[in-house]
Short mmCIF file of N, CA and C in Angstrom, two decimals:
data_model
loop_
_atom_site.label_atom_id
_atom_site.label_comp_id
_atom_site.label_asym_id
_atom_site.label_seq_id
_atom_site.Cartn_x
_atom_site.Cartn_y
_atom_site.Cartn_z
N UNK A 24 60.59 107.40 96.03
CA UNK A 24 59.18 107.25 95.77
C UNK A 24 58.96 107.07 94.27
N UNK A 25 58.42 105.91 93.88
CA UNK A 25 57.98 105.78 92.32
C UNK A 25 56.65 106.57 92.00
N UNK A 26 56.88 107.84 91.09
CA UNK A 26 55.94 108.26 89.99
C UNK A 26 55.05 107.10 89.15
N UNK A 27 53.91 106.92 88.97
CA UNK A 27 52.93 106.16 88.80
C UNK A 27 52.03 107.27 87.74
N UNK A 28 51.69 106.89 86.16
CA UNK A 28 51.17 107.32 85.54
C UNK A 28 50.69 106.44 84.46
N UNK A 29 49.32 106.38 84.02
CA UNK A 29 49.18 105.78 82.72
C UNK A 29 49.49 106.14 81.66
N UNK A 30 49.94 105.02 80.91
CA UNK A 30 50.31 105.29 78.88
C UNK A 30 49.59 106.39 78.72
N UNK A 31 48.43 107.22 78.93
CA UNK A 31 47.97 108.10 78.12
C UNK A 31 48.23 109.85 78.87
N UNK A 32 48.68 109.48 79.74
CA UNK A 32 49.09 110.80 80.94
C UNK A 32 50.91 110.75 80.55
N UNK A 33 51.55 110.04 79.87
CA UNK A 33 52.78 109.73 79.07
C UNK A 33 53.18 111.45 78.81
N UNK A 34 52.42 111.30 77.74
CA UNK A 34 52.90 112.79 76.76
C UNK A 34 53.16 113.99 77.66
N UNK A 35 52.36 113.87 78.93
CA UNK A 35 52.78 115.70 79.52
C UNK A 35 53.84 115.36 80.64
N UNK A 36 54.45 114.39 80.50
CA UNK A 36 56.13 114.17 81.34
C UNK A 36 56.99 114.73 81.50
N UNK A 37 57.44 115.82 80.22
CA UNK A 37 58.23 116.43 80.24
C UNK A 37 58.29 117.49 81.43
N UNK A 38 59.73 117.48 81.73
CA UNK A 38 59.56 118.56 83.11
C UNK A 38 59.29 118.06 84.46
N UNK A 39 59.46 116.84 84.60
CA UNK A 39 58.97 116.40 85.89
C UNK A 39 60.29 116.23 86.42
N UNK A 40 60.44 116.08 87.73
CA UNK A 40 61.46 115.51 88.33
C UNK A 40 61.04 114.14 89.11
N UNK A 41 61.31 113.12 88.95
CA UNK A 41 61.34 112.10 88.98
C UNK A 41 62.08 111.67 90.73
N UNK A 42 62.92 112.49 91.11
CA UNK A 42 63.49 112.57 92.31
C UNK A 42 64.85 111.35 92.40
N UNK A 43 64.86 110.69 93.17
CA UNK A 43 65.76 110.07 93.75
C UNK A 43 65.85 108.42 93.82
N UNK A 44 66.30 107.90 93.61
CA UNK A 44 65.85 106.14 94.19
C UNK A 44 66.90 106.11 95.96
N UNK A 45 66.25 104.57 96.16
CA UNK A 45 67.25 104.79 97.16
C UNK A 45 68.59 104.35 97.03
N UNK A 46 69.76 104.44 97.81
CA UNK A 46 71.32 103.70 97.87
C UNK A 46 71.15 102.56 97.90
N UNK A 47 72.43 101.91 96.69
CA UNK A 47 72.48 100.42 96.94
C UNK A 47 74.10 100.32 96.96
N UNK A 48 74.54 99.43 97.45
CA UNK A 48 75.42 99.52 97.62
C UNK A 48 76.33 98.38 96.81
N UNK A 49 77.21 98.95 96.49
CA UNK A 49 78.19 98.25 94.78
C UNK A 49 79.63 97.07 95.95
N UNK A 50 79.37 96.00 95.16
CA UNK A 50 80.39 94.78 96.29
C UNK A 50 81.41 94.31 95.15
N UNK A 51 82.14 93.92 95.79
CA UNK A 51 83.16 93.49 94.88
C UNK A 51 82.77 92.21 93.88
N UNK A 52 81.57 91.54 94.98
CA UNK A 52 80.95 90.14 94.14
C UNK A 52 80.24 90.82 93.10
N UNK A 53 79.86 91.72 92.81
CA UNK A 53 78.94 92.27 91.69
C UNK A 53 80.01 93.00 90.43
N UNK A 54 81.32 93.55 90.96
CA UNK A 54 82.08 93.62 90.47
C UNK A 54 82.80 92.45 89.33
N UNK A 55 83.26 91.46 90.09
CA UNK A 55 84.42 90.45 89.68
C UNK A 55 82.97 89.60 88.53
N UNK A 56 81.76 89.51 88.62
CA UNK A 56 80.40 88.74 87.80
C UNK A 56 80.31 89.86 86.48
N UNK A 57 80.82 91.21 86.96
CA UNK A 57 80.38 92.08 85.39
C UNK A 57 81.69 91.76 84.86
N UNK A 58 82.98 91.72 85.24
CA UNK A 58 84.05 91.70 84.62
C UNK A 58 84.37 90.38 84.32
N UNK A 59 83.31 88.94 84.51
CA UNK A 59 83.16 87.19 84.08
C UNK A 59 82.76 87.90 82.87
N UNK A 60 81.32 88.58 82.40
CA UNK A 60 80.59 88.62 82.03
C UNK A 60 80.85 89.35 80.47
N UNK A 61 81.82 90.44 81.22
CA UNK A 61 82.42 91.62 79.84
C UNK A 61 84.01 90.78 79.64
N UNK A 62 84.36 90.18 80.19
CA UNK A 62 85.99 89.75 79.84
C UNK A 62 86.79 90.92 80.08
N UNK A 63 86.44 91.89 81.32
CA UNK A 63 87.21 92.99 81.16
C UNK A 63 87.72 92.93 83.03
N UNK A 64 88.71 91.97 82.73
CA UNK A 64 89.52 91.54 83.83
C UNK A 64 90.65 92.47 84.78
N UNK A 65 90.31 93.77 83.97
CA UNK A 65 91.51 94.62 84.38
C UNK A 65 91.99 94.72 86.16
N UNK A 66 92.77 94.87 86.86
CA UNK A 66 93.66 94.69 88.05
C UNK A 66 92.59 95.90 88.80
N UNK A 67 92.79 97.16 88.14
CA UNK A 67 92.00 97.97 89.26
C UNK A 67 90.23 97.56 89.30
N UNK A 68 89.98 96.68 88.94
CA UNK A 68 88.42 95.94 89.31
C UNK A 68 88.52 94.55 90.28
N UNK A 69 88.95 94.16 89.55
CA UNK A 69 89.51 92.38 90.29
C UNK A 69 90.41 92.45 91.41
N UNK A 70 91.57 93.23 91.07
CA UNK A 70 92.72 92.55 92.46
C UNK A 70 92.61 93.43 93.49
N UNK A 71 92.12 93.53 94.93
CA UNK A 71 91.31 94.37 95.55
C UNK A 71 93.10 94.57 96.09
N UNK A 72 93.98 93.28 96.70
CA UNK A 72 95.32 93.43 97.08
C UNK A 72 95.94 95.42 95.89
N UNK A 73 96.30 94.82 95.36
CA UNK A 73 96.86 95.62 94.45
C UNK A 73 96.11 96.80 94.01
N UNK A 74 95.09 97.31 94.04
CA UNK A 74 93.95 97.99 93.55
C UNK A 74 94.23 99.01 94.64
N UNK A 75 94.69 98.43 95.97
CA UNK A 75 94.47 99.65 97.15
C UNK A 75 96.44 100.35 96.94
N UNK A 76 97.23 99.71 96.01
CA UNK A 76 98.16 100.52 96.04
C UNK A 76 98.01 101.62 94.75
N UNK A 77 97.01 100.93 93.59
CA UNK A 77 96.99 101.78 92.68
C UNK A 77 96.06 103.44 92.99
N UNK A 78 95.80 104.05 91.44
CA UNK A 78 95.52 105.54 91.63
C UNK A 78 94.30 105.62 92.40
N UNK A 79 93.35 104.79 93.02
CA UNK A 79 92.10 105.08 93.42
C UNK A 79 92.31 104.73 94.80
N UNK A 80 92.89 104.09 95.56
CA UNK A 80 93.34 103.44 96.78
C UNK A 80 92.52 102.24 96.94
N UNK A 81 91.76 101.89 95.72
CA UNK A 81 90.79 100.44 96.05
C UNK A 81 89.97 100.09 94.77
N UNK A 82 89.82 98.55 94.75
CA UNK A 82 89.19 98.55 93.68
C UNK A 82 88.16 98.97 93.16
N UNK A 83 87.87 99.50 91.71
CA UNK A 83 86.51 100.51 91.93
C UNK A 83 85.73 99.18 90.66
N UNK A 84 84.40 99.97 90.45
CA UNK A 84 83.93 99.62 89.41
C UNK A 84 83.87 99.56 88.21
N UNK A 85 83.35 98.97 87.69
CA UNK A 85 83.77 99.57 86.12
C UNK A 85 82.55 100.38 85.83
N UNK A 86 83.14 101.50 84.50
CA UNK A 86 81.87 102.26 84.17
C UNK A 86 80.42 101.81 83.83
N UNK A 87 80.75 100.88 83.03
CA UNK A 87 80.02 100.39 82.47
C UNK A 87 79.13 99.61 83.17
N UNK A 88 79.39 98.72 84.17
CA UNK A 88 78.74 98.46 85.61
C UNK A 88 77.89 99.00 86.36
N UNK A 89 78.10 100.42 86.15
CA UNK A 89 77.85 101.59 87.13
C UNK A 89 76.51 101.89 86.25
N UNK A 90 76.84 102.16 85.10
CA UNK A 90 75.66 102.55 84.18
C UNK A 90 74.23 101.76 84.23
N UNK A 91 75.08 100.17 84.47
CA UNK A 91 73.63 99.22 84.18
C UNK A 91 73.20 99.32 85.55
N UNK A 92 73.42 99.85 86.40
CA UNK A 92 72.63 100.15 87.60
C UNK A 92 71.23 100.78 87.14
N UNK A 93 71.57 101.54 85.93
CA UNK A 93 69.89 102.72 85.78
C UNK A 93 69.42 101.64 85.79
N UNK A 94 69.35 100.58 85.22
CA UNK A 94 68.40 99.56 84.67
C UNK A 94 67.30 99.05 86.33
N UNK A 95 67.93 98.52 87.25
CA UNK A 95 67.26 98.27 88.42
C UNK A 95 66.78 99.60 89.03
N UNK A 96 67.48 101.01 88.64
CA UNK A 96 67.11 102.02 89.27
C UNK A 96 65.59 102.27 89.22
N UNK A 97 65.45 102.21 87.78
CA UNK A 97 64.22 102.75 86.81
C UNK A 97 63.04 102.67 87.28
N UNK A 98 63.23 101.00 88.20
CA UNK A 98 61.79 100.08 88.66
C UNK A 98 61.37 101.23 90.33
N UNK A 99 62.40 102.16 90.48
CA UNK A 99 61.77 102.63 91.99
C UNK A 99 61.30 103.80 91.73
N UNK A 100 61.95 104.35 90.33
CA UNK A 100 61.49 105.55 89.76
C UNK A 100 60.20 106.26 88.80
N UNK A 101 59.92 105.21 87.75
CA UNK A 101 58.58 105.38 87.17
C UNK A 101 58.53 104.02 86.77
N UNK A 102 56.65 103.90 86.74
CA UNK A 102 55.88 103.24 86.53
C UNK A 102 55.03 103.27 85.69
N UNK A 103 54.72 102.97 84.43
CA UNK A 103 53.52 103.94 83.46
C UNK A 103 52.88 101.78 83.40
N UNK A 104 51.49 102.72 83.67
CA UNK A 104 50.23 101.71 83.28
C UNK A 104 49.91 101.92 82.09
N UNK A 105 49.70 100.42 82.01
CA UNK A 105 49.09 100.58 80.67
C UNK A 105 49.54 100.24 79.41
N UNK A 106 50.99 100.03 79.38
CA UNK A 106 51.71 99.68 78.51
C UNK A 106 51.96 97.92 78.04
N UNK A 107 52.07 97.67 76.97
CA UNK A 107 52.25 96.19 76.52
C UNK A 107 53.97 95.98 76.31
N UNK A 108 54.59 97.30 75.87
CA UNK A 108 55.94 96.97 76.01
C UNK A 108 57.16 98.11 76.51
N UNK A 109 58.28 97.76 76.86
CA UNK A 109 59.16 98.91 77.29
C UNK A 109 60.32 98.67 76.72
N UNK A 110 60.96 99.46 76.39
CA UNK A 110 62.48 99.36 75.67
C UNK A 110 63.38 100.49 75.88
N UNK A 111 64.52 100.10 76.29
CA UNK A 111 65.52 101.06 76.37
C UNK A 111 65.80 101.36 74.87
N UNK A 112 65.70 102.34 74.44
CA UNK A 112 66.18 103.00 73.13
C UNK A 112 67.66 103.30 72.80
N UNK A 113 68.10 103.80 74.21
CA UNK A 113 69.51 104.09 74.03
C UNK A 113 70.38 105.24 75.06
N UNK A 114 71.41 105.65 74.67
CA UNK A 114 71.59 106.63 75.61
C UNK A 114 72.19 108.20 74.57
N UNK A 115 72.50 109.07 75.56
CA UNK A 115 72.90 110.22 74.71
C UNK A 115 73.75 110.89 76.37
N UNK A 116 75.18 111.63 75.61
CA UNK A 116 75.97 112.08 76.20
C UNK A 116 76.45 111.41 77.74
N UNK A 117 76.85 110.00 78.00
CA UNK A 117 77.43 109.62 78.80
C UNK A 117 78.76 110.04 78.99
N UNK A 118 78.62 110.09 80.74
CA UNK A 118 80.13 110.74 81.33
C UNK A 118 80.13 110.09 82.55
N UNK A 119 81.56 109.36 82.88
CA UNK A 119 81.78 109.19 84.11
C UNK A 119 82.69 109.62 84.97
N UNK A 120 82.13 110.98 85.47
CA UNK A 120 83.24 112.25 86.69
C UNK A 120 83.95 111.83 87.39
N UNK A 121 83.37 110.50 88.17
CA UNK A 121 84.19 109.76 89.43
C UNK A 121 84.04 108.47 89.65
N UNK A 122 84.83 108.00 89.74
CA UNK A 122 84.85 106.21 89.89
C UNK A 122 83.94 105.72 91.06
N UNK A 123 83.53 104.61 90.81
CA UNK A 123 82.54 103.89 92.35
C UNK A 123 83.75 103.24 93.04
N UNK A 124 84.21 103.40 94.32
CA UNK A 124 85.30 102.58 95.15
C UNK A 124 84.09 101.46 95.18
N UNK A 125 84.83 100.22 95.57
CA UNK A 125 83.98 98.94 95.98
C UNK A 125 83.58 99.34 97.32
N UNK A 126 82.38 99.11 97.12
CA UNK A 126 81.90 99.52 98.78
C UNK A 126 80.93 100.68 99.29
N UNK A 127 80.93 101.49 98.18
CA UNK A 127 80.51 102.66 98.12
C UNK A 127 79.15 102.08 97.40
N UNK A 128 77.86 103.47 97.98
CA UNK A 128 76.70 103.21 97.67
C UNK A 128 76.46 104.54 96.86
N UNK A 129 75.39 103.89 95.89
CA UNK A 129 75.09 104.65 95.12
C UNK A 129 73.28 104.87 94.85
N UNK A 130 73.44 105.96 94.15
CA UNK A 130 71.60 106.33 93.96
C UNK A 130 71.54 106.56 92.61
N UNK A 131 70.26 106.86 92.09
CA UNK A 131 70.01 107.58 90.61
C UNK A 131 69.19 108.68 90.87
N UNK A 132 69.32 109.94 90.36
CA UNK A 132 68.44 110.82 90.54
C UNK A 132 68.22 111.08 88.91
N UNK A 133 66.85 111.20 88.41
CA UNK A 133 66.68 111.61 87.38
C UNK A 133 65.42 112.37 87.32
N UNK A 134 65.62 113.36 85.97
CA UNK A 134 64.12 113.84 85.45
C UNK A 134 64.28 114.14 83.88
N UNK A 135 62.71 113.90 83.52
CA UNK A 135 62.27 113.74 82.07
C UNK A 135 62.20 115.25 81.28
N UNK A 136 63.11 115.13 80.21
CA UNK A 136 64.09 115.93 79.76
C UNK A 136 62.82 116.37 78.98
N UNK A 137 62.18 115.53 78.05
CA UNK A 137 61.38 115.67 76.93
C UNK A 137 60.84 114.08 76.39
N UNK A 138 59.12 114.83 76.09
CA UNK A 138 58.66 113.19 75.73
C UNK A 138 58.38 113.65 74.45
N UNK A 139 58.53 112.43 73.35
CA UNK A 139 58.35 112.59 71.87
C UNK A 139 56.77 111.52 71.52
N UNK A 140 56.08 111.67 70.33
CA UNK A 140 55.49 110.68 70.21
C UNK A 140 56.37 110.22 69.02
N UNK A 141 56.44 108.49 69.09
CA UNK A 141 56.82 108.09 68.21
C UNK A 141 56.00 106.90 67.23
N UNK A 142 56.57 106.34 66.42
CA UNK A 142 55.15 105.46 65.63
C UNK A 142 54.67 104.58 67.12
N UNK A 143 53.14 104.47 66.92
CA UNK A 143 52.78 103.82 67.89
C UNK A 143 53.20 103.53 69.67
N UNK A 144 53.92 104.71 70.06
CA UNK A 144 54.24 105.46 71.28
C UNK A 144 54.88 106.55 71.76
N UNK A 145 55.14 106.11 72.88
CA UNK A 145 56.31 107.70 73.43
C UNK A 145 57.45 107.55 73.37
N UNK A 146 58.17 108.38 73.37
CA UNK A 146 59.75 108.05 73.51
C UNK A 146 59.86 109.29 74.65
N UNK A 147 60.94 109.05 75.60
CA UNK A 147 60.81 110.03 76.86
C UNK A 147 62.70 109.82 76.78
N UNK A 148 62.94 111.09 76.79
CA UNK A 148 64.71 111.53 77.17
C UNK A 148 64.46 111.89 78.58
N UNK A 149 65.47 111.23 79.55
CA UNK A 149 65.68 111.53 81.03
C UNK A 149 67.23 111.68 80.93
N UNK A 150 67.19 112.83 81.74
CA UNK A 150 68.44 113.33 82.49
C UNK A 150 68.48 112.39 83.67
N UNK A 151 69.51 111.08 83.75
CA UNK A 151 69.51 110.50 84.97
C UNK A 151 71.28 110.70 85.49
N UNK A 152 71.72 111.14 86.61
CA UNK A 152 72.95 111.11 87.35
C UNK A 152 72.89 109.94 88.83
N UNK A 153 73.98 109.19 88.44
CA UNK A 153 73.89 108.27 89.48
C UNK A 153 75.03 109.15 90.30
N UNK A 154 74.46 109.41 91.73
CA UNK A 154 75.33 110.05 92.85
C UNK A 154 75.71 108.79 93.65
N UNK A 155 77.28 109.29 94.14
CA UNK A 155 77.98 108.66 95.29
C UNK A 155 77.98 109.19 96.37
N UNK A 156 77.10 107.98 97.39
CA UNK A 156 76.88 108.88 98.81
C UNK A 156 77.96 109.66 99.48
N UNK A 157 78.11 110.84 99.43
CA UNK A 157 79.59 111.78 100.32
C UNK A 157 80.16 111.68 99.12
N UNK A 158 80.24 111.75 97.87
CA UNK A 158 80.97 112.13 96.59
C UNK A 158 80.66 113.48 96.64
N UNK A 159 81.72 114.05 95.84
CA UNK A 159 81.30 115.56 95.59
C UNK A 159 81.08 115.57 94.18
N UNK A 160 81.33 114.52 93.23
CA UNK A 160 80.74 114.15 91.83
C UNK A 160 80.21 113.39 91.59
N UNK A 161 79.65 113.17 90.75
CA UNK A 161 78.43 111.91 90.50
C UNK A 161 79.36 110.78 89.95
N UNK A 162 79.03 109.82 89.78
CA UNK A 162 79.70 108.27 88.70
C UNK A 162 79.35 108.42 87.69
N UNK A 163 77.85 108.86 87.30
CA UNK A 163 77.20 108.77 85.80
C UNK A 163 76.44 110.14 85.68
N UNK A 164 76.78 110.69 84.53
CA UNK A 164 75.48 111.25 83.82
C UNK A 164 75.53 110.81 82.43
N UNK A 165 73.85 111.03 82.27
CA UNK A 165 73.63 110.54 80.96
C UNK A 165 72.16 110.70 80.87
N UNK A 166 72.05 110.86 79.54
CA UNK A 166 70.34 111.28 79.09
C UNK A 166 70.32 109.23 78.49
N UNK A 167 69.13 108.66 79.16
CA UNK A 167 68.41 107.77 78.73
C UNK A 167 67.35 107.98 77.91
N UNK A 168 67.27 107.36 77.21
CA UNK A 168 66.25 107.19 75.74
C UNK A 168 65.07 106.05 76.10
N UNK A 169 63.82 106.04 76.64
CA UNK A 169 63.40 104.66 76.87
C UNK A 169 61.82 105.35 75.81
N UNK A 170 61.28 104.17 75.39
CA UNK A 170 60.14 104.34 74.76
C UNK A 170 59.24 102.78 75.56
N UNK A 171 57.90 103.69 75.17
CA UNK A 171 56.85 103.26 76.09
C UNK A 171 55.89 102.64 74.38
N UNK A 172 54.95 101.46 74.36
CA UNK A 172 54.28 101.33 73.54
C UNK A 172 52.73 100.36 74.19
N UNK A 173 51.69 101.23 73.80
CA UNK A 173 50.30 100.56 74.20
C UNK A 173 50.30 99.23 73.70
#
């Protein structure tokens, strides 16, 4: 369920839980297009043959793959009216506990850590963890940095 708030209801964010998006599920075609994309051709992403003899039993994702998922996550999670622009600011303390197997679906669960004002807007830190459905660890945590401007 997307949270829905205007630019000026921004500032009292902090503390919310934001909840869940739903599972999407990670393919090898989305795989083999990030690793065109990064030049990061490595065997346990690409060669699905060989990938199921290596340490994971199949090809997984790459981290970094996994991460730009928040990006489509974000749109099921909050919504602020009102705004003329949005920007990812950045991230703080990324970790990835457990690899995505190809095939495996994934979610984002996040909530807003702390909102700042900054020149001419907000800046909001979220605690977001992308979970693997039946994982007993997540793929991602990481505090996102996004700022909001009227």
């Amino acid at each position: 369920m997307t949270t829905t708030i205007t630019y000026e209801r921004l500032g009292g964010l902090a503390g919310t839980d934001l909840g869940h998006t739903e599972y999407r599920t990670v393919t090898q075609d989305q795989v083999d297009l990030f690793a065109d994309a990064t030049d990061d051709h490595q065997w346990i992403h690409v060669d699905p043959e060989r990938a199921r003899t290596g340490p994971f039993g199949a090809p997984i994702a790459h981290g970094f793959l996994t991460l730009s998922l928040a990006v489509p996550f974000w749109t099921e999670l909050l919504e602020v009216k009102g705004v003329t622009t949005k920007v990812n600011y950045g991230l703080d303390k990324v970790r990835f506990p457990a690899p995505v197997v190809v095939g495996a679906r994934v979610r984002m669960r996040a909530t807003v850590a702390e909102v700042v004002e900054v020149r001419g807007g907000y800046q909001i830190a979220v605690d977001q963890t992308i979970e693997i459905e039946g994982g007993t660890k997540p793929a991602v945590v990481a505090r996102g940095l996004y700022r909001f401007y009227a």
